[in-house]
PDB file of N, CA, C and O in Angstrom:
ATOM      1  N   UNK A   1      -0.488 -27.009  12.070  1.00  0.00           N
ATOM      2  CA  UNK A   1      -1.309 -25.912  11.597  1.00  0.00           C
ATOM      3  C   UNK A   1      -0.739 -24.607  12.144  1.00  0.00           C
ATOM      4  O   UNK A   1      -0.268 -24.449  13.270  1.00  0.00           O
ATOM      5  N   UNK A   2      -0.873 -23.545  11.017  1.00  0.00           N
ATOM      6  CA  UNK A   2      -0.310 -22.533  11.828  1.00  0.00           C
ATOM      7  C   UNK A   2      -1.132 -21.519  12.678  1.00  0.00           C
ATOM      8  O   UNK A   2      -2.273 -21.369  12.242  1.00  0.00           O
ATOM      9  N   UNK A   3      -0.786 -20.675  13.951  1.00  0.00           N
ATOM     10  CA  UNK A   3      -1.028 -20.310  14.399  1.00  0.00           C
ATOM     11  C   UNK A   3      -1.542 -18.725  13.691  1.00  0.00           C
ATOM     12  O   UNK A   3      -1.113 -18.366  12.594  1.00  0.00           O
ATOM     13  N   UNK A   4      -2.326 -18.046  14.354  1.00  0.00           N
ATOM     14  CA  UNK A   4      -2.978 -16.573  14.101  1.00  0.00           C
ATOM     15  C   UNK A   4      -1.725 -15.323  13.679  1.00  0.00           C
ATOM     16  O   UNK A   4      -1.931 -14.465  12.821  1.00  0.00           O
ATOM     17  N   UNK A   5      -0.664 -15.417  14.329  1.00  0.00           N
ATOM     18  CA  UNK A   5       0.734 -14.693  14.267  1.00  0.00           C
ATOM     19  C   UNK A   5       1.113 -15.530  12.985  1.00  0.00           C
ATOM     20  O   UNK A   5       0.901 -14.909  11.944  1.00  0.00           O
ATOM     21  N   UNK A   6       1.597 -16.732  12.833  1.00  0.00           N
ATOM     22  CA  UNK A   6       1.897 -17.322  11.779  1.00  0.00           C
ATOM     23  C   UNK A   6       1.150 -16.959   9.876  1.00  0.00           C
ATOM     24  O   UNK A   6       1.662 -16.717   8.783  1.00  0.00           O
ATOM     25  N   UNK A   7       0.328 -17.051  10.183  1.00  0.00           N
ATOM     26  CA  UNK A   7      -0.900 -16.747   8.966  1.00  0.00           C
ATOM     27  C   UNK A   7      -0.745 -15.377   8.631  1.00  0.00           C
ATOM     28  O   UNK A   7      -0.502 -14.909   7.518  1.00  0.00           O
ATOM     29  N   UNK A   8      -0.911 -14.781   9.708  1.00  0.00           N
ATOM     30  CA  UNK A   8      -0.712 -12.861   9.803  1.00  0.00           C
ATOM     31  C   UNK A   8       0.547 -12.781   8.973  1.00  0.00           C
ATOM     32  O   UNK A   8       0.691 -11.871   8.157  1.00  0.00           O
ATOM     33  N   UNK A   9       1.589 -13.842   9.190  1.00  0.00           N
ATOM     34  CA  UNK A   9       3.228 -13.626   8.825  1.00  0.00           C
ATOM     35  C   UNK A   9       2.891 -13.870   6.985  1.00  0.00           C
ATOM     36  O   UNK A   9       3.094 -13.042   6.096  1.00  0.00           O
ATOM     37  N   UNK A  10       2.387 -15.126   6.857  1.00  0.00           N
ATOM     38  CA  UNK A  10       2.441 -15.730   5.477  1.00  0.00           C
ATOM     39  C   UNK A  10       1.838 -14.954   4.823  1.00  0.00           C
ATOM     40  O   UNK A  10       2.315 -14.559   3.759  1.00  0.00           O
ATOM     41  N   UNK A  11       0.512 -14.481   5.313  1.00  0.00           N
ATOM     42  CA  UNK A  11      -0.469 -13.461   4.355  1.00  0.00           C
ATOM     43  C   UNK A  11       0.191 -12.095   3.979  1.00  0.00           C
ATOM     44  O   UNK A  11      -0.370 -11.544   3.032  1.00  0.00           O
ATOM     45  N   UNK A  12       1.447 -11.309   4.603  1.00  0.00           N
ATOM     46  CA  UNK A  12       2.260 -10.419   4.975  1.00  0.00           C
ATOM     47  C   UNK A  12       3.099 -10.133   3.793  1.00  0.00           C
ATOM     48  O   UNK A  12       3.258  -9.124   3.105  1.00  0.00           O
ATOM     49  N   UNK A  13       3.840 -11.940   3.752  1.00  0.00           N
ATOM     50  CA  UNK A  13       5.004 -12.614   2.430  1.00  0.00           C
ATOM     51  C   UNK A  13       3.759 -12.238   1.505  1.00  0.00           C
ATOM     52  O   UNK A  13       3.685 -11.147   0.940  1.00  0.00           O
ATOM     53  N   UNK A  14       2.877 -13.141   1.407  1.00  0.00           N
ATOM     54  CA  UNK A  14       2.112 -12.860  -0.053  1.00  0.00           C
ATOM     55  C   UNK A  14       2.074 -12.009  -0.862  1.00  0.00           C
ATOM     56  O   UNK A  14       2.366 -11.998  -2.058  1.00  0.00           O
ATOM     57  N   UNK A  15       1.393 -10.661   0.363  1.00  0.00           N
ATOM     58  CA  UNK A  15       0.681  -9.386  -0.091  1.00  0.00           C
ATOM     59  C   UNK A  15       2.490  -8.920  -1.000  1.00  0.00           C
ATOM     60  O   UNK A  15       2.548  -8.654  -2.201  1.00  0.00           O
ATOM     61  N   UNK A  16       3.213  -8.928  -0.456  1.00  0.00           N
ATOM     62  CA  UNK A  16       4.591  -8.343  -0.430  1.00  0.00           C
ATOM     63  C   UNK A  16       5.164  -9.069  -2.057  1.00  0.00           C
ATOM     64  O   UNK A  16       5.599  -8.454  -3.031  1.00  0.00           O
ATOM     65  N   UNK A  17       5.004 -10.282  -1.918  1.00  0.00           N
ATOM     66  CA  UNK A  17       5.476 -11.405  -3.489  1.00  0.00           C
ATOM     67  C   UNK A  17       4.467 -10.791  -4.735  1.00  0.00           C
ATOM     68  O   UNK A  17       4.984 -10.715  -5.849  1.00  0.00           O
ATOM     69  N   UNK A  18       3.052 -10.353  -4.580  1.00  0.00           N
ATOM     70  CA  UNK A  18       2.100 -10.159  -5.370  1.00  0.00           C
ATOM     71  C   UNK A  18       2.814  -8.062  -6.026  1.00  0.00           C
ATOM     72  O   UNK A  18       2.929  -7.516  -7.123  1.00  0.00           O
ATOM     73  N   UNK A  19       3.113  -7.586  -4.401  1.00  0.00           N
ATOM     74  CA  UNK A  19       3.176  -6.212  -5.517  1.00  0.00           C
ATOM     75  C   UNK A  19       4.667  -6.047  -5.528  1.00  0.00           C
ATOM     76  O   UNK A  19       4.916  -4.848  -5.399  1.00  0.00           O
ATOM     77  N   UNK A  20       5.511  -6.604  -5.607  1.00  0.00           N
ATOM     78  CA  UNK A  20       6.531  -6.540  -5.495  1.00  0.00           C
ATOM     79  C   UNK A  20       7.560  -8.177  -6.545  1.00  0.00           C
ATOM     80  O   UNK A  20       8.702  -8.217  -7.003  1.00  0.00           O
ATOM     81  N   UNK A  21       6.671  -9.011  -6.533  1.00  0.00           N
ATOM     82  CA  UNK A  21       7.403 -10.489  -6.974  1.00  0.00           C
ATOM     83  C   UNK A  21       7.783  -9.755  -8.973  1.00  0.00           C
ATOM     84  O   UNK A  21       7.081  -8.964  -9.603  1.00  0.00           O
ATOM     85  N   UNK A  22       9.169 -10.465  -9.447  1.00  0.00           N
ATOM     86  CA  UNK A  22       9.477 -10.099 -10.485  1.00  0.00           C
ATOM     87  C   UNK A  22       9.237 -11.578 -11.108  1.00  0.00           C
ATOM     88  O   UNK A  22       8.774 -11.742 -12.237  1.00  0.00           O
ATOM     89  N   UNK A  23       9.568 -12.523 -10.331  1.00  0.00           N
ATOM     90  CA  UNK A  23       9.318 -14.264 -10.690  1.00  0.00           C
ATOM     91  C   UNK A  23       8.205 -14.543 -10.880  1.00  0.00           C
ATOM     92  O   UNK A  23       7.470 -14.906  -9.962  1.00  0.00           O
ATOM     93  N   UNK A  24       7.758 -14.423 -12.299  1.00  0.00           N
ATOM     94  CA  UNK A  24       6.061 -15.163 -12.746  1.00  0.00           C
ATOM     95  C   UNK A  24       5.733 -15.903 -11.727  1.00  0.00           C
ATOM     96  O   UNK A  24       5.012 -15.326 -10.913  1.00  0.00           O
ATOM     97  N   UNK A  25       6.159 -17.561 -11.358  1.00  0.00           N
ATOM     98  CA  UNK A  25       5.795 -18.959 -11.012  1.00  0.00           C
ATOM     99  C   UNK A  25       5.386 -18.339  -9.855  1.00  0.00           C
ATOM    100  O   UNK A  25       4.186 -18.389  -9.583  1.00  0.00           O
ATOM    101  N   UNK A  26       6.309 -17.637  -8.958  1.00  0.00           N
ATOM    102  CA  UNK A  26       6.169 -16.794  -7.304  1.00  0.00           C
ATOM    103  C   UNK A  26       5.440 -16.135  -7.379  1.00  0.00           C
ATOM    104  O   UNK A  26       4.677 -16.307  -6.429  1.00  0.00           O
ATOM    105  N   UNK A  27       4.917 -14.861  -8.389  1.00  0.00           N
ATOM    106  CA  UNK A  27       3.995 -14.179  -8.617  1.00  0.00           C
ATOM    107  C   UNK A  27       2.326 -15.081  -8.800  1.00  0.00           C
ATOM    108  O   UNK A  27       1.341 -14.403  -8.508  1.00  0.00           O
ATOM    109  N   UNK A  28       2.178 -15.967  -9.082  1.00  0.00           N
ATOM    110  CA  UNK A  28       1.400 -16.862  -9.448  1.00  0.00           C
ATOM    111  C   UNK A  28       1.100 -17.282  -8.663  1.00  0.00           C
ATOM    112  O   UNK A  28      -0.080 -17.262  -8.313  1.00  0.00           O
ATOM    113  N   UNK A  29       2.071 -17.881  -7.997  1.00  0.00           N
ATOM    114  CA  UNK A  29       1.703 -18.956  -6.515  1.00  0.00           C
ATOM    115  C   UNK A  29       1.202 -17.974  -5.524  1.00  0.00           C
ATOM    116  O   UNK A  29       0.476 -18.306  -4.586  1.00  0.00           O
ATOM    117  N   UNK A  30       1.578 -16.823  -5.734  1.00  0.00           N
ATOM    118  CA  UNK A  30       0.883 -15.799  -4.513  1.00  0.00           C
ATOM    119  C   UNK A  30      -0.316 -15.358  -4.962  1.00  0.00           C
ATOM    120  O   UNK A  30      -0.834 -14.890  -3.948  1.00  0.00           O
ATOM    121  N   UNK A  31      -1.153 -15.204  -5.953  1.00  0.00           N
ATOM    122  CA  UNK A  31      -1.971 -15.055  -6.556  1.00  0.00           C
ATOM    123  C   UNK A  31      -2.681 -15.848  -5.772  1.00  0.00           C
ATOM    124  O   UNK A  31      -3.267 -15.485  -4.752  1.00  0.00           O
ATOM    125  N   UNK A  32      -2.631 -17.687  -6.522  1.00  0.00           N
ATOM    126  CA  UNK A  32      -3.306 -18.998  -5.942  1.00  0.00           C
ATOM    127  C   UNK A  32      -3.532 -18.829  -4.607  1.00  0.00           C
ATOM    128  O   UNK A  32      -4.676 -18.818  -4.153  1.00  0.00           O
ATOM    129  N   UNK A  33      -2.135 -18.637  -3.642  1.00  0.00           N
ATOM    130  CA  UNK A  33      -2.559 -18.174  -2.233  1.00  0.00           C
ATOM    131  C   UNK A  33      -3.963 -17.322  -1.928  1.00  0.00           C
ATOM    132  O   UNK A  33      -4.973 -17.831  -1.442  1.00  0.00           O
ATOM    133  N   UNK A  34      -3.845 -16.165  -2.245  1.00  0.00           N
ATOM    134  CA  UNK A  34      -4.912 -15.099  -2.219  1.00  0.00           C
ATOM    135  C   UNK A  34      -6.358 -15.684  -2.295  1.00  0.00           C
ATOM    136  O   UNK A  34      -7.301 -15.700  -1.504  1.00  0.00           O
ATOM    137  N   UNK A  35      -6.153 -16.168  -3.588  1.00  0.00           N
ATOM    138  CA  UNK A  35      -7.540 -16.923  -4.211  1.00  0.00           C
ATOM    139  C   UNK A  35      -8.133 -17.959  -3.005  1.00  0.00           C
ATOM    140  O   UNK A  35      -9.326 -17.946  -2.701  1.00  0.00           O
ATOM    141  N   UNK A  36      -7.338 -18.685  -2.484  1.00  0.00           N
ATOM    142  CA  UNK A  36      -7.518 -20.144  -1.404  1.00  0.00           C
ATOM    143  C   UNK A  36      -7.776 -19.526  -0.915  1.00  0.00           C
ATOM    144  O   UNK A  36      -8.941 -19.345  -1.270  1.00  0.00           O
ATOM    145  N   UNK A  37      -7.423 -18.453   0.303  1.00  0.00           N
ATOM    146  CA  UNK A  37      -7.491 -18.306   1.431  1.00  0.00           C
ATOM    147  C   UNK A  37      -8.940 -17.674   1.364  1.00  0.00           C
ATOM    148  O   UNK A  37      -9.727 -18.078   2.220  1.00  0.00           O
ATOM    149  N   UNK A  38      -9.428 -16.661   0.386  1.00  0.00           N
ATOM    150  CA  UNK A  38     -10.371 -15.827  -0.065  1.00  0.00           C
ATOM    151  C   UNK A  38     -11.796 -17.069   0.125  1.00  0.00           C
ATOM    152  O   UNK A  38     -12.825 -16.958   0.791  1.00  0.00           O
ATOM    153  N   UNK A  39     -11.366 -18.089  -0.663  1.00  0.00           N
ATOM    154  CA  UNK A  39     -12.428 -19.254  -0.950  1.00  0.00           C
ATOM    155  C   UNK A  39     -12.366 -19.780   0.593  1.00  0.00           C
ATOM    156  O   UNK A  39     -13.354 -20.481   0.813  1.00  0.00           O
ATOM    157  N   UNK A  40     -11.690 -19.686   1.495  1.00  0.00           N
ATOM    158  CA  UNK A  40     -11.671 -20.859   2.519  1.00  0.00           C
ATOM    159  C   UNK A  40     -12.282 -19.325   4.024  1.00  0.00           C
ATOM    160  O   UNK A  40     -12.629 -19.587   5.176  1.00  0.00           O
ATOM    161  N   UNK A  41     -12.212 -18.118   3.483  1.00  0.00           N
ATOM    162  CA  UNK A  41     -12.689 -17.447   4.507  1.00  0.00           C
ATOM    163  C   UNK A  41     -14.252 -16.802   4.628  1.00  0.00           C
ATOM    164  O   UNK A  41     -14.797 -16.362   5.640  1.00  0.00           O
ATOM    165  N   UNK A  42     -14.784 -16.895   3.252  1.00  0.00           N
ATOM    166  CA  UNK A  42     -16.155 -16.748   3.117  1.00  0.00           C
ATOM    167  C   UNK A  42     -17.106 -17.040   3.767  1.00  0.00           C
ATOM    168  O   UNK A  42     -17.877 -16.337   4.420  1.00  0.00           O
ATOM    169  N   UNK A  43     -17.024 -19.174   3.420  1.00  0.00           N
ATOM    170  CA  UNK A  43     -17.768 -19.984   4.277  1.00  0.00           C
ATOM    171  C   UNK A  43     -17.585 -19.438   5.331  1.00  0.00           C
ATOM    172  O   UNK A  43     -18.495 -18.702   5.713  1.00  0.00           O
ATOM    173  N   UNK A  44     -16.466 -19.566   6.126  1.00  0.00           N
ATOM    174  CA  UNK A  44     -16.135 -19.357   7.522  1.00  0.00           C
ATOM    175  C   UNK A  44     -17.141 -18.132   8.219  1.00  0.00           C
ATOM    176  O   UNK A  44     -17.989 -18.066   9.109  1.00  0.00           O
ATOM    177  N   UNK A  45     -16.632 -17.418   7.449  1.00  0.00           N
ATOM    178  CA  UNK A  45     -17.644 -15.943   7.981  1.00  0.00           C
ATOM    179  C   UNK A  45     -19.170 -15.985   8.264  1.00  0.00           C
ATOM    180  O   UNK A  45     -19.916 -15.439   9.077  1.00  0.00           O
ATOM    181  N   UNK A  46     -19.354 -17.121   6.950  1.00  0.00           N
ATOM    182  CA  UNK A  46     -21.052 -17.193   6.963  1.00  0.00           C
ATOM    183  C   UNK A  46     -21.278 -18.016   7.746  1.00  0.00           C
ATOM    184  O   UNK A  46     -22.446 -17.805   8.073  1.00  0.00           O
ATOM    185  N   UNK A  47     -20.925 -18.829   8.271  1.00  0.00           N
ATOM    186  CA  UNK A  47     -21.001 -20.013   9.859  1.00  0.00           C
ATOM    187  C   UNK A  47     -20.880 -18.985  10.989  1.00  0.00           C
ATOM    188  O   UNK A  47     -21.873 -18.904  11.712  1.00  0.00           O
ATOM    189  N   UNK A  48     -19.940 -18.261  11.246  1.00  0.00           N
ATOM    190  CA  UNK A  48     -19.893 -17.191  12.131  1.00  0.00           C
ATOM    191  C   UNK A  48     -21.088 -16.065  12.214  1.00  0.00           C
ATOM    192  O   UNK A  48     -21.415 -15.544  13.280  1.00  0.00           O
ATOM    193  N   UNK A  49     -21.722 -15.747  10.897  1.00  0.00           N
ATOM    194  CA  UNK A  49     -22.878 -15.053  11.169  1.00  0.00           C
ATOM    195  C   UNK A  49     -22.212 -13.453  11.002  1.00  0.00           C
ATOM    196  O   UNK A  49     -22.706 -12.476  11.564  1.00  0.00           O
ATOM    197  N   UNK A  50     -20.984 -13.397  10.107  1.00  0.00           N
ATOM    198  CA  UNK A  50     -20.539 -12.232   9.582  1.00  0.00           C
ATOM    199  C   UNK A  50     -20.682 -11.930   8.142  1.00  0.00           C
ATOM    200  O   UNK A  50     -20.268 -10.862   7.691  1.00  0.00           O
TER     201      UNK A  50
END
């Protein structure tokens, strides 16, 4: 699993592939990224009481 620095790194690539990617499939897959992480940080927040 990756670490807090790690995630910070990947979420970094994403943001960067999304306004910048010329490759649909890469453009896409960074999209999907966005979307997951979005769906998987919500819950989280609402367990935390944010």
């Amino acid at each position: 699993m990756a670490g807090p620095a790690e995630s910070h790194t990947s979420s970094q690539k994403v943001k960067t592939r999304k306004s910048t990617g010329t490759y649909g499939p890469a453009t896409k897959l960074a999209n999907d990224i966005t979307t997951a992480q979005a769906a998987e940080i919500t819950p989280m927040n609402k367990i935390l009481g944010k």
